[in-house]
C-alpha positions as CSV (number, residue, x, y, z in Angstrom):
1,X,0.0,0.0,0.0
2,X,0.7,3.2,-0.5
3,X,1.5,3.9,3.1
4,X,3.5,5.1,6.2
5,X,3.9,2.9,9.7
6,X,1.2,4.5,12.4
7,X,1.6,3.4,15.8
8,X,-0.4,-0.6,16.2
9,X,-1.2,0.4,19.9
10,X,-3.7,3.1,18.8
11,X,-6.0,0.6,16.7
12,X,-5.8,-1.9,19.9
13,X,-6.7,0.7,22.1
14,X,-9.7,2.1,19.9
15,X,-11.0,-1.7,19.4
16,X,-10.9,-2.1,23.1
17,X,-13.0,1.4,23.8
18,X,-15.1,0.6,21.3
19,X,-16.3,-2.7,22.6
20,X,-16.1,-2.0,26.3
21,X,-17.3,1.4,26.2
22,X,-19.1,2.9,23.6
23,X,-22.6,0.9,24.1
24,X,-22.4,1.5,27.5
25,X,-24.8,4.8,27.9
26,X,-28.1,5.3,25.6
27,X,-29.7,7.8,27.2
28,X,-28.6,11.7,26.9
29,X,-28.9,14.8,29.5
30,X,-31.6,16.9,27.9
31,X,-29.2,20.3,27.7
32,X,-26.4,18.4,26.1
33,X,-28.1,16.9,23.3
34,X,-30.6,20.3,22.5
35,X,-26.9,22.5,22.3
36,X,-25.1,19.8,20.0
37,X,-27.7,19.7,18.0
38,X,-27.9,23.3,17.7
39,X,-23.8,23.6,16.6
40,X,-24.4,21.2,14.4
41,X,-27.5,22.3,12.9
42,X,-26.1,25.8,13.1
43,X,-23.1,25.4,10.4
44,X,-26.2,25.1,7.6
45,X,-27.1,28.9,9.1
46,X,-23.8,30.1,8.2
47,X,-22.8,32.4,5.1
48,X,-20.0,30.1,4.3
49,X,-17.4,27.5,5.4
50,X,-13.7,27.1,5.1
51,X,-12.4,23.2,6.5
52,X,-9.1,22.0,6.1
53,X,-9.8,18.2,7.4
54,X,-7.2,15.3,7.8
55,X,-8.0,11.9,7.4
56,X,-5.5,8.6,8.3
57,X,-6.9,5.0,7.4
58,X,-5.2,2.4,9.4
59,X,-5.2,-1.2,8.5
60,X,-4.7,-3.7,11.5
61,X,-3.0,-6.2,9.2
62,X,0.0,-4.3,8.3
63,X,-0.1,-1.4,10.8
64,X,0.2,1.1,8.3
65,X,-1.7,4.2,6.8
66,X,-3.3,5.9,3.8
67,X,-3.8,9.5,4.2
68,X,-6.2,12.1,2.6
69,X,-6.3,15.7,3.4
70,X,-10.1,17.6,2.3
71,X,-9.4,21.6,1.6
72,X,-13.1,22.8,1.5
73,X,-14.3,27.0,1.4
74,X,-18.0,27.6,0.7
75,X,-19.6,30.7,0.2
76,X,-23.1,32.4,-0.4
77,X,-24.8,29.3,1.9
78,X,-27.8,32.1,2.8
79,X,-28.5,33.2,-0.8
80,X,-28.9,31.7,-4.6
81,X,-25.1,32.2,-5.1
82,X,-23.5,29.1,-3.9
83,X,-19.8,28.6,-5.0
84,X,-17.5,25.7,-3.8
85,X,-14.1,24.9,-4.2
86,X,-13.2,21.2,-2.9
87,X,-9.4,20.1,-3.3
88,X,-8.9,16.6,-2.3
89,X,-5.2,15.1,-1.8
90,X,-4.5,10.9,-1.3
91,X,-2.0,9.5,-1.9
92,X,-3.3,8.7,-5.7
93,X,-3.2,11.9,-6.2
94,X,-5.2,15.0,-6.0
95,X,-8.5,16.4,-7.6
96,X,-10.1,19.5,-7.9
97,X,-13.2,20.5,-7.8
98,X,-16.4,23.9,-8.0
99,X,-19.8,24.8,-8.0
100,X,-21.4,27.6,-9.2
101,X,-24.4,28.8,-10.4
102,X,-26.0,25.5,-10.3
103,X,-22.9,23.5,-12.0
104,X,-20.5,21.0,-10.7
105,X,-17.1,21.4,-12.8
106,X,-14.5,18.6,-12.7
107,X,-12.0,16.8,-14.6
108,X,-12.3,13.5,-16.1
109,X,-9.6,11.5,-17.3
110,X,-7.9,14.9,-18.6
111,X,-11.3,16.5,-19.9
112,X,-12.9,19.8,-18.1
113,X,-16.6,18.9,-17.5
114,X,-19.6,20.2,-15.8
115,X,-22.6,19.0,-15.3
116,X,-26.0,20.3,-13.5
117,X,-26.1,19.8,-9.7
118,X,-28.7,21.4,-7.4
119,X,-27.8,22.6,-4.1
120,X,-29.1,19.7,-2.2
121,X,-26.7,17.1,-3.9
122,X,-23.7,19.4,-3.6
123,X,-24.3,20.0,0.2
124,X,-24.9,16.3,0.5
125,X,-21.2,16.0,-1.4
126,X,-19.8,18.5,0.9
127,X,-21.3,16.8,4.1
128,X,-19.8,13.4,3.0
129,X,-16.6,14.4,3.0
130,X,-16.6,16.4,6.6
131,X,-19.4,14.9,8.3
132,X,-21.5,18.2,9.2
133,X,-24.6,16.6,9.5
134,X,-24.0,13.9,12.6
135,X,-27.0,14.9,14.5
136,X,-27.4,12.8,18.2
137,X,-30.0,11.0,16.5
138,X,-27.4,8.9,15.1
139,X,-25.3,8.6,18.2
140,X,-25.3,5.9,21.3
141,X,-23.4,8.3,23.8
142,X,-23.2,11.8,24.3
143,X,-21.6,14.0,26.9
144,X,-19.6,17.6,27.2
145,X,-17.7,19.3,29.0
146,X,-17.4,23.4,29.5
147,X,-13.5,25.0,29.5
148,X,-13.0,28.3,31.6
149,X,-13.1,30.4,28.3
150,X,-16.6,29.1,27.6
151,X,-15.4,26.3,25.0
152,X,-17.6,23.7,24.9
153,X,-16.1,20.1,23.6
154,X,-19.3,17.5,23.1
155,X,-18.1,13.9,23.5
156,X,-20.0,11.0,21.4
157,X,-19.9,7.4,20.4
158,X,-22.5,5.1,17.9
159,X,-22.8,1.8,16.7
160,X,-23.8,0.6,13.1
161,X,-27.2,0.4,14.4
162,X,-27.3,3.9,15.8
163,X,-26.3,4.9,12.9
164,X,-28.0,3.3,10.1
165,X,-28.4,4.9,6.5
166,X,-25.4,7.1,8.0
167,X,-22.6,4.6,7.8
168,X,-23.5,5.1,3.9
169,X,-22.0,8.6,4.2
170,X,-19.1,7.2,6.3
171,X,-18.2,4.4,4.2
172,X,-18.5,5.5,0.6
173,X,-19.2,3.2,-2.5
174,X,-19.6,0.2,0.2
175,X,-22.1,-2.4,-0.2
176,X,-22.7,-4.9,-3.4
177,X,-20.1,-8.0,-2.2
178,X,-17.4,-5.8,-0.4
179,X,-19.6,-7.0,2.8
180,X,-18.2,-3.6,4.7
181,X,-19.3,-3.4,8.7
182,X,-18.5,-0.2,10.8
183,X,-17.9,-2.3,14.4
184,X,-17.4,1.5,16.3
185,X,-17.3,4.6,15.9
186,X,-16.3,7.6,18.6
187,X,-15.2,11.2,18.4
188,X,-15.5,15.0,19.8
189,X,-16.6,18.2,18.2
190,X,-15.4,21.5,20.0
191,X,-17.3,24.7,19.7
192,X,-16.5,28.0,20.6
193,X,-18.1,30.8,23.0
194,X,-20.4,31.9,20.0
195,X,-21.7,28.1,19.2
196,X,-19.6,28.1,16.1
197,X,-18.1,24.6,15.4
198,X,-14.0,25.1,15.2
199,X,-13.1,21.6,15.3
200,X,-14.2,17.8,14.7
201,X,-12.7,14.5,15.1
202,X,-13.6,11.0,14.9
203,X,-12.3,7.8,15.3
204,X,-14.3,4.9,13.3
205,X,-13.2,0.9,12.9
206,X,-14.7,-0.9,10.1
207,X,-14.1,-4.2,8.7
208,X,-13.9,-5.6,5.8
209,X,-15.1,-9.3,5.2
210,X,-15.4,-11.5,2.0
211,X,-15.9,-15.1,2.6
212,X,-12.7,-16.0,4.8
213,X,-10.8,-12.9,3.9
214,X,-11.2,-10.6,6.9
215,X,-9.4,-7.0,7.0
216,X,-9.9,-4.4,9.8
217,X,-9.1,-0.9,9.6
218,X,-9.4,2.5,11.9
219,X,-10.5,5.9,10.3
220,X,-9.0,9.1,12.0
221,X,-10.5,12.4,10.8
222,X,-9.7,15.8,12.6
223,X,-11.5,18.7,10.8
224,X,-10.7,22.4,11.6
225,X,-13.4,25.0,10.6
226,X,-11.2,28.1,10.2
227,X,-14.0,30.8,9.7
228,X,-15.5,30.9,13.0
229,X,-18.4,32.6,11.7
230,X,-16.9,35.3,9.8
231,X,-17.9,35.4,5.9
232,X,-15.7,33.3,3.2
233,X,-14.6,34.8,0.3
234,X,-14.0,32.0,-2.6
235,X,-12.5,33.2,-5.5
236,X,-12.6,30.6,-8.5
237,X,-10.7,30.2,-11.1
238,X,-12.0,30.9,-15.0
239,X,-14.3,27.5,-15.6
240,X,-15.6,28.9,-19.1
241,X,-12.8,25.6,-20.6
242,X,-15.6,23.2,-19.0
243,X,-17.9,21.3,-21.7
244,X,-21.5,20.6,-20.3
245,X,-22.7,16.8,-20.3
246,X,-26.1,15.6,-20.6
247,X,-27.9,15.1,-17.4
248,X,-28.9,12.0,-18.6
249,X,-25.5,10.6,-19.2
250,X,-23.4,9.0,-16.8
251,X,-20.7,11.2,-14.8
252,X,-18.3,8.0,-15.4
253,X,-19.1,4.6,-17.0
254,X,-18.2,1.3,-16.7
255,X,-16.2,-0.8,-20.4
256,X,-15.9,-4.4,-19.3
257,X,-12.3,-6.0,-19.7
258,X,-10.6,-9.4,-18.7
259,X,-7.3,-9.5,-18.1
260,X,-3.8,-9.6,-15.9
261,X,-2.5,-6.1,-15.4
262,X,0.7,-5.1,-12.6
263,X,0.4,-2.2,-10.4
264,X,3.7,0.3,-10.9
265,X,3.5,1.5,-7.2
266,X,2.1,1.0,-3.4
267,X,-1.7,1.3,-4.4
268,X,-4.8,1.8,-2.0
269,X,-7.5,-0.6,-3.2
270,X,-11.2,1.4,-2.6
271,X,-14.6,0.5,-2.9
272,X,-15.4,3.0,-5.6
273,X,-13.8,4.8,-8.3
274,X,-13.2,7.8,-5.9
275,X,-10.6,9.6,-4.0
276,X,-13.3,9.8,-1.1
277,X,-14.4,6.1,-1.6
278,X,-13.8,3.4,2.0
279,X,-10.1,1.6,1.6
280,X,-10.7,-2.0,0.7
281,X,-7.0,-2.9,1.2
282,X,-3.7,-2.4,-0.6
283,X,-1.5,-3.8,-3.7
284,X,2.7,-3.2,-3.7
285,X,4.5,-1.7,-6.7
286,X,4.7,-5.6,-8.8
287,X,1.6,-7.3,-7.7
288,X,-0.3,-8.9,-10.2
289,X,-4.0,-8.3,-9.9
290,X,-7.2,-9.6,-12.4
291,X,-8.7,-6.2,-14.2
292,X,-12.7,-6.4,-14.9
293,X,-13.5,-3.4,-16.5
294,X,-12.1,0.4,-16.3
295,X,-14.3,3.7,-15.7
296,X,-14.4,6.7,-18.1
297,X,-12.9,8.7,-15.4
298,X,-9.3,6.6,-14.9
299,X,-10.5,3.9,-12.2
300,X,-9.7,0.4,-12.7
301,X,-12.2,-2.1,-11.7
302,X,-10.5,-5.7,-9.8
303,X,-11.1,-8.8,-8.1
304,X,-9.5,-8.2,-4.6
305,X,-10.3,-11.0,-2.3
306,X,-13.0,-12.3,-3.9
307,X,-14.6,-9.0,-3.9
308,X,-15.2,-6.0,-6.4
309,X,-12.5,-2.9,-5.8
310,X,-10.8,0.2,-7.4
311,X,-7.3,0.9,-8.5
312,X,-6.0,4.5,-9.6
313,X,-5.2,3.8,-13.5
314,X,-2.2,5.4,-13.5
315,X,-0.6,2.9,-11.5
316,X,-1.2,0.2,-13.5
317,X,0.7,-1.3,-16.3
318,X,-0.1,-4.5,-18.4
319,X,3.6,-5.5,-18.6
320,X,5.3,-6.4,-15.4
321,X,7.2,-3.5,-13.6
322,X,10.6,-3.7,-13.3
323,X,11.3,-2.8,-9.8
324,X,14.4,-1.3,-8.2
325,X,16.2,-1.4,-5.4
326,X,18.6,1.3,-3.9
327,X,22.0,0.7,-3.4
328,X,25.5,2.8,-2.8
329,X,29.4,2.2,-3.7
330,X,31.9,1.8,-6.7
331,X,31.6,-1.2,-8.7
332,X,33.9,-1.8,-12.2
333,X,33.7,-2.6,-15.4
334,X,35.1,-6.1,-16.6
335,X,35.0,-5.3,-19.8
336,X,34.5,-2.2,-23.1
337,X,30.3,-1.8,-22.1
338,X,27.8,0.7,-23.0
339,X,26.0,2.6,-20.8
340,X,22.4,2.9,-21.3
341,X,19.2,5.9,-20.4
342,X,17.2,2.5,-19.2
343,X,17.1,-0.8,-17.8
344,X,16.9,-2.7,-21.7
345,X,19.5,-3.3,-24.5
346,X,17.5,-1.1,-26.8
347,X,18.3,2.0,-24.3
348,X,19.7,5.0,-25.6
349,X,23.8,4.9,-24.9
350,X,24.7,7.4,-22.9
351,X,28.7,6.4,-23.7
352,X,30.7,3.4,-22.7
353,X,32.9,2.5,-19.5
354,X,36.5,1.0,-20.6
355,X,37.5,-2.3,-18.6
356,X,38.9,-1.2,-15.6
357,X,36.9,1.6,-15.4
358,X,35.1,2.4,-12.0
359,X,31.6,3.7,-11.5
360,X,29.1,5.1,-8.7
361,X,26.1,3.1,-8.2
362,X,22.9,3.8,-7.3
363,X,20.5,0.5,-7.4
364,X,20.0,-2.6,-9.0
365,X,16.7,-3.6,-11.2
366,X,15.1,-7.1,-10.7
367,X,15.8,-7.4,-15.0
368,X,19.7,-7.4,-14.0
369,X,20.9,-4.0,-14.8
370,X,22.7,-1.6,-12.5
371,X,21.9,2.0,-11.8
372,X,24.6,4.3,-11.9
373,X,25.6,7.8,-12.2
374,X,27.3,8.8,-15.3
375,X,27.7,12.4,-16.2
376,X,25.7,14.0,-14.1
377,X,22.9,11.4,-15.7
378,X,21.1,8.5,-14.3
379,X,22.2,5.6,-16.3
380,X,22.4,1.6,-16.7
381,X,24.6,-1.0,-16.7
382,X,24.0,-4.8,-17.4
383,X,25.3,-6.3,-14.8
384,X,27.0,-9.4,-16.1
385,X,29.9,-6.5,-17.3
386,X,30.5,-4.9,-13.4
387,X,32.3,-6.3,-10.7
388,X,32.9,-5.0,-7.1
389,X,36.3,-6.2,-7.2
390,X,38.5,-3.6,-8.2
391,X,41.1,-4.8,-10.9
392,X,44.6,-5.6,-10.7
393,X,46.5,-4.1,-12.9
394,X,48.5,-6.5,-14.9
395,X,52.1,-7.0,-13.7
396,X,52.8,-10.5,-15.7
397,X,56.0,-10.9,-17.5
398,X,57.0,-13.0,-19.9
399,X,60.4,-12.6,-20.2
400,X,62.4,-10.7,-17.3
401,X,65.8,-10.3,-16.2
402,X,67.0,-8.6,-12.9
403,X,70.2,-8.5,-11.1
404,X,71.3,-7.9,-7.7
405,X,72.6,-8.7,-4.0
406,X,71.6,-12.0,-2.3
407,X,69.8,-11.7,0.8
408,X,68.0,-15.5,1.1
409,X,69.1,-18.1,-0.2
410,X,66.9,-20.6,1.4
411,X,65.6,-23.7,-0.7
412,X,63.3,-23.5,-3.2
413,X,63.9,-19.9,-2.6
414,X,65.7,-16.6,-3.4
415,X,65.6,-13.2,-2.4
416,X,67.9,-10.4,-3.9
417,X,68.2,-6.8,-3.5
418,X,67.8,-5.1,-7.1
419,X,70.3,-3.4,-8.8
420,X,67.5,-0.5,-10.0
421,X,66.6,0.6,-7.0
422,X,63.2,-1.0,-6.6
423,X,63.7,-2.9,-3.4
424,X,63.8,-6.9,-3.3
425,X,62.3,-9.6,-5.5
426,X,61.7,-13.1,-4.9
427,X,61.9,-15.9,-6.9
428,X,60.6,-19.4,-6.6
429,X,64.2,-21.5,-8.2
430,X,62.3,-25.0,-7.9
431,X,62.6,-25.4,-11.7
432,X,65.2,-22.7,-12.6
433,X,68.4,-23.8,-14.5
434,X,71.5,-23.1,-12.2
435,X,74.7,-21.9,-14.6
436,X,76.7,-21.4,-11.2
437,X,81.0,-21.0,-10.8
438,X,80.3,-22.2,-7.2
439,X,77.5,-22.5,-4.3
440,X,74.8,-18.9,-3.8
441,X,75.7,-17.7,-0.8
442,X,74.0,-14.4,1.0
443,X,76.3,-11.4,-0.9
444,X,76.7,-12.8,-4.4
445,X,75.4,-11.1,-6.7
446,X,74.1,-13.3,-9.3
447,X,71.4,-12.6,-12.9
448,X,67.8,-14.4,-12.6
449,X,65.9,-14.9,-15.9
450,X,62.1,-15.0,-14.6
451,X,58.5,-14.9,-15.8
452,X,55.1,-14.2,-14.1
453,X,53.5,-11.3,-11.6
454,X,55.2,-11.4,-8.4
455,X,55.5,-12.6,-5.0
456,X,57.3,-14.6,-6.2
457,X,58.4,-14.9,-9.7
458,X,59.5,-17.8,-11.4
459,X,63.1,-18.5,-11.9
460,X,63.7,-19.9,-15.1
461,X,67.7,-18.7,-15.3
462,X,70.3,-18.4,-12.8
463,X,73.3,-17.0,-13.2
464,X,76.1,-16.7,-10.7
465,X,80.3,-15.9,-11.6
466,X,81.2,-15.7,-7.7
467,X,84.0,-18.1,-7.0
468,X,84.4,-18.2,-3.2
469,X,87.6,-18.8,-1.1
470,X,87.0,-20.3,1.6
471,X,90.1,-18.5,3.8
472,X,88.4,-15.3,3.8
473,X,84.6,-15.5,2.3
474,X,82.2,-13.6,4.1
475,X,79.3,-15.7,5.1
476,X,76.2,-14.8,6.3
477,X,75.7,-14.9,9.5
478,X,72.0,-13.7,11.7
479,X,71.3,-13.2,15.4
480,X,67.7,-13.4,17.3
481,X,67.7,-10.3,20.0
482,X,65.5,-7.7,21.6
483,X,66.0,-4.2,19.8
484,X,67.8,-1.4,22.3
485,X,67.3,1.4,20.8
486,X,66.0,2.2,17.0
487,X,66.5,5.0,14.6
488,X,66.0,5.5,10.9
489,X,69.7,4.4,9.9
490,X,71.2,2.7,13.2
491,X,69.4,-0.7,15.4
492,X,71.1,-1.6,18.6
493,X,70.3,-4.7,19.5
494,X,71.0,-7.4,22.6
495,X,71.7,-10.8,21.0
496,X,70.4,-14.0,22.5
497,X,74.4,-14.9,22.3
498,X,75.2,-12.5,25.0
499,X,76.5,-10.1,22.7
500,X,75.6,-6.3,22.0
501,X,75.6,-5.1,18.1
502,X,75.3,-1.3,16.5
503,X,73.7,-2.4,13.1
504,X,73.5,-0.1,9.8
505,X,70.1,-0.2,8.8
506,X,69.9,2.1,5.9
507,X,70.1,-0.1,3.1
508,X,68.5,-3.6,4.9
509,X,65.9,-5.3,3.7
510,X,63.3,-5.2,6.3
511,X,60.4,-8.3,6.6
512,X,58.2,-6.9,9.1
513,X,54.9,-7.2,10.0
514,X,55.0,-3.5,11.4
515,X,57.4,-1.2,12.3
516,X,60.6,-1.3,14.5
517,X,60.2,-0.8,18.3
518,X,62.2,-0.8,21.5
519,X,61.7,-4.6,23.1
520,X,60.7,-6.2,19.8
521,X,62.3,-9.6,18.9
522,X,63.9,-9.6,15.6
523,X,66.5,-11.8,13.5
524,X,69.5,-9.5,11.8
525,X,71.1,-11.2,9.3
526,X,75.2,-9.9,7.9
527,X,77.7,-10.6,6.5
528,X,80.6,-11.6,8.4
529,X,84.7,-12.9,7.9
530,X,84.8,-13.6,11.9
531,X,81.2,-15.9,11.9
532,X,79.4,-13.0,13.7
533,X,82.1,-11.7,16.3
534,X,81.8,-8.5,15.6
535,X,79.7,-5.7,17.5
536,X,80.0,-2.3,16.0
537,X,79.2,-0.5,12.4
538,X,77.6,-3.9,10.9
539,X,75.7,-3.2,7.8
540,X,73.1,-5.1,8.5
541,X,71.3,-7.3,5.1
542,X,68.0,-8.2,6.3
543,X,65.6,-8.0,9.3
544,X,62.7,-10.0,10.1
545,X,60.2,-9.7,12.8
């Protein structure tokens, strides 16, 4: 439905009143009834009216609301120069609405018409839609109360009994097989020191039964009268556009038509075609619903529940909607794809996304298309052609060469320090071909021949001229300790050997999981002719924590 959440305690509390309080008291105090009859009968005295009333329709199933908001202003009530101007806004839409000199003027599906309507009928219009004419004849319970500035608020309640050909009024366009029951029906009216009415609400619970389908909804109407007695000035707009029907023809008629048709958005279902007709129920934006016929006027005419209701023809479509939901974030393109004014392949292209090429979404369609924004435009994307994952760029290599320092030579593994300038590169030697003078050792500096992206490459060449001598090699030698002291360029460290180091750090190849600290355990690894003796000025090769 086309709807907002309203509060499910209300409705409870309302049912309860309703059937533990309302038939409770028949009987009225003499005084009470004579003055609320006069207010009431007392607005048909006056010169004119202006009523802004709010209405809120309440369905106990769902717990949510329709709402409708009446702007009424009459003048010329005394003499033979009636005008009206009735606005009514739902959540369908809004209509508008005159009389003058013995014409009703409306609009009907698009056309300006007016037809002949004597005052009788348009006062029994205007008292439908504000309930004026609620004498205590109609009512079960009836009390007041006085305020200190001579306000006077009149309490009531009725039944469906009490009142009878009233509920008509109150429940528009029911009847036939909607099988429509008011079950309560409670309210106030306030007047002020002068007996004019100033404001009106009611609370009403009807329900709503065919065969086993059973709905139950609360009314809430609050109508201010904003003229307090004063004249009303209604000024209407040039109606000389409106073509006159015959009185004999029908305001709105009825073609006859069988088929499946979707609603495009949240939908009140009524029991007329009318703005002012009783809510049957509600259809969401993509139901499915059986047409039987559409009115001259816009309505169209369904089965809802096994029952006979209206739909606002506006929101109806006989191809299945294609619904969207919201959503936020960059997604990217996995390929060269158009971009599109709608959610279909025959959409206007808006221009094209290159692979890689990230984009701000907005929503997704149930059809599989992606909303986006794309120039300042709204715009689609089929979806099979983004991904959320942004792309890597590609890094492979086919055939590379680097040289450099050793820093690991462990098995199956090698790890050198690059001669450009670009830090270390690893290299996975399980299938590389060694062309070696004599055994890689940490310090050599050898040529790899490699392929692939990284971390690690794959060693497909090896190259390495260092011939060692064995009298005075440097070997590579590494310590566990707790770091001293740290700066940029110099580590102190305390070795697990007993021994205290000053370490170069410049140039090392760090393997850290963070940063260097005071009391972090780390492994130094150097280069050493004296297998790690000494302390001071060692440039240190690598450092892993």
């Amino acid at each position: 439905m086309r709807l907002k959440k309203a509060a499910a305690c209300l409705l409870s509390v309302l049912l309860t009143v309703t059937s533990c309080t309302v038939f409770t008291q028949a009987a009225f105090e003499p005084g009470v009834e004579a003055a609320y009859n006069t207010a009431v009968q007392g607005q048909d005295a006056l010169d004119g009216l202006d009523v802004v009333l709010k209405e809120k329709t309440v369905s106990s199933s769902t717990n949510i609301s329709a709402n409708k908001t009446v702007n009424l202003k009459v003048s010329g009530m005394k003499g033979s120069s009636l005008k009206a101007e009735i606005q009514v806004d739902t959540d369908e839409g809004t209509t508008k609405s005159y009389y003058q000199n013995g014409y009703y003027y409306t609009t009907v599906s698009g056309k300006e018409q007016k037809r002949e309507m004597d005052r009788t009928a348009i006062w029994d219009m205007i008292n439908s839609e504000i309930y004026m004419n609620m004498t205590s004849n109609y009512l079960r319970m009836l009390y007041s109360e006085t305020a200190p500035d001579g306000n006077v608020t009149y309490y009531f309640a009725a039944t469906a009994e009490t009142l009878g050909d009233y509920s008509k009024r109150l429940l528009e366009g029911s009847g036939g097989s909607q099988g429509i029951v008011i079950d309560g029906l409670q309210g106030s009216m306030q007047t002020n020191a002068q007996g004019n009415v100033i404001r009106r609400t009611i609370q009403m619970i009807y329900t709503v039964m065919n065969g086993d389908n059973q709905e139950t909804f609360m009314v809430q109407t609050e109508a201010q009268f904003r003229q307090n007695g004063q004249a009303v000035s209604v000024e209407l707009p040039d109606l000389s556009s409106y073509q006159k029907i015959q009185p004999e023809k029908p305001v709105a008629t009825i073609t006859p038509l069988q088929r499946t048709i979707y609603v495009t958005a949240d939908v009140n279902v009524r029991a007329a075609g009318s703005l002012s007709a009783v809510i049957l129920g509600g259809l969401t934006a993509g139901s499915g619903v059986t047409e039987t016929g559409y009115t001259s006027d816009g309505w169209i005419q369904i089965q809802y529940n096994g029952a006979t209701g209206y739909i606002w023809g506006d929101y109806t479509s006989t191809r299945k909607p294609v619904r969207t939901s919201d959503g936020s974030g960059t997604m990217y393109a996995t390929a060269a794809v158009n971009v599109r004014d709608t959610y279909s392949s025959d959409g206007l292209i808006l221009g094209t996304l290159q692979k890689g090429q990230g984009i701000e979404i907005t929503g997704m369609t149930d059809n599989n298309w992606i909303r986006v924004k794309y120039n300042g435009h709204i715009g689609y994307v089929y979806a099979d052609y983004l991904s959320w994952s942004e792309p890597v760029s590609d890094t492979y290599v086919e055939n590379g060469y680097l040289t450099g320092i050793v820093t690991d030579a462990s098995f199956g593994t090698l790890t050198i320090q690059r001669d450009d300038g670009l830090g270390t590169a690893i290299f996975n030697t399980t299938y590389a071909v060694m062309n070696l003078k004599d055994t890689i050792y940490t310090g050599d500096w050898i040529e790899v021949y490699y392929t692939g992206a990284g971390v690690p490459y794959t060693a497909s060449l090896i190259r390495n001229n260092t011939i060692h001598d064995d009298a005075d090699e440097a070997r590579s030698v590494s310590v566990e300790g707790v770091i001293v002291s740290c700066t940029p360029s110099v580590l102190e460290l305390s070795g697990s050997d007993g021994l205290y180091r000053t370490f170069f750090i410049e140039n090392t190849d760090m393997e850290m999981g963070d940063n260097l600290s005071e009391g972090q355990v780390v492994i130094v690894t150097w280069m050493s002719r004296t297998n790690g003796a000494e302390t001071r000025n060692i440039e240190a090769l690598r450092i892993k924590g």
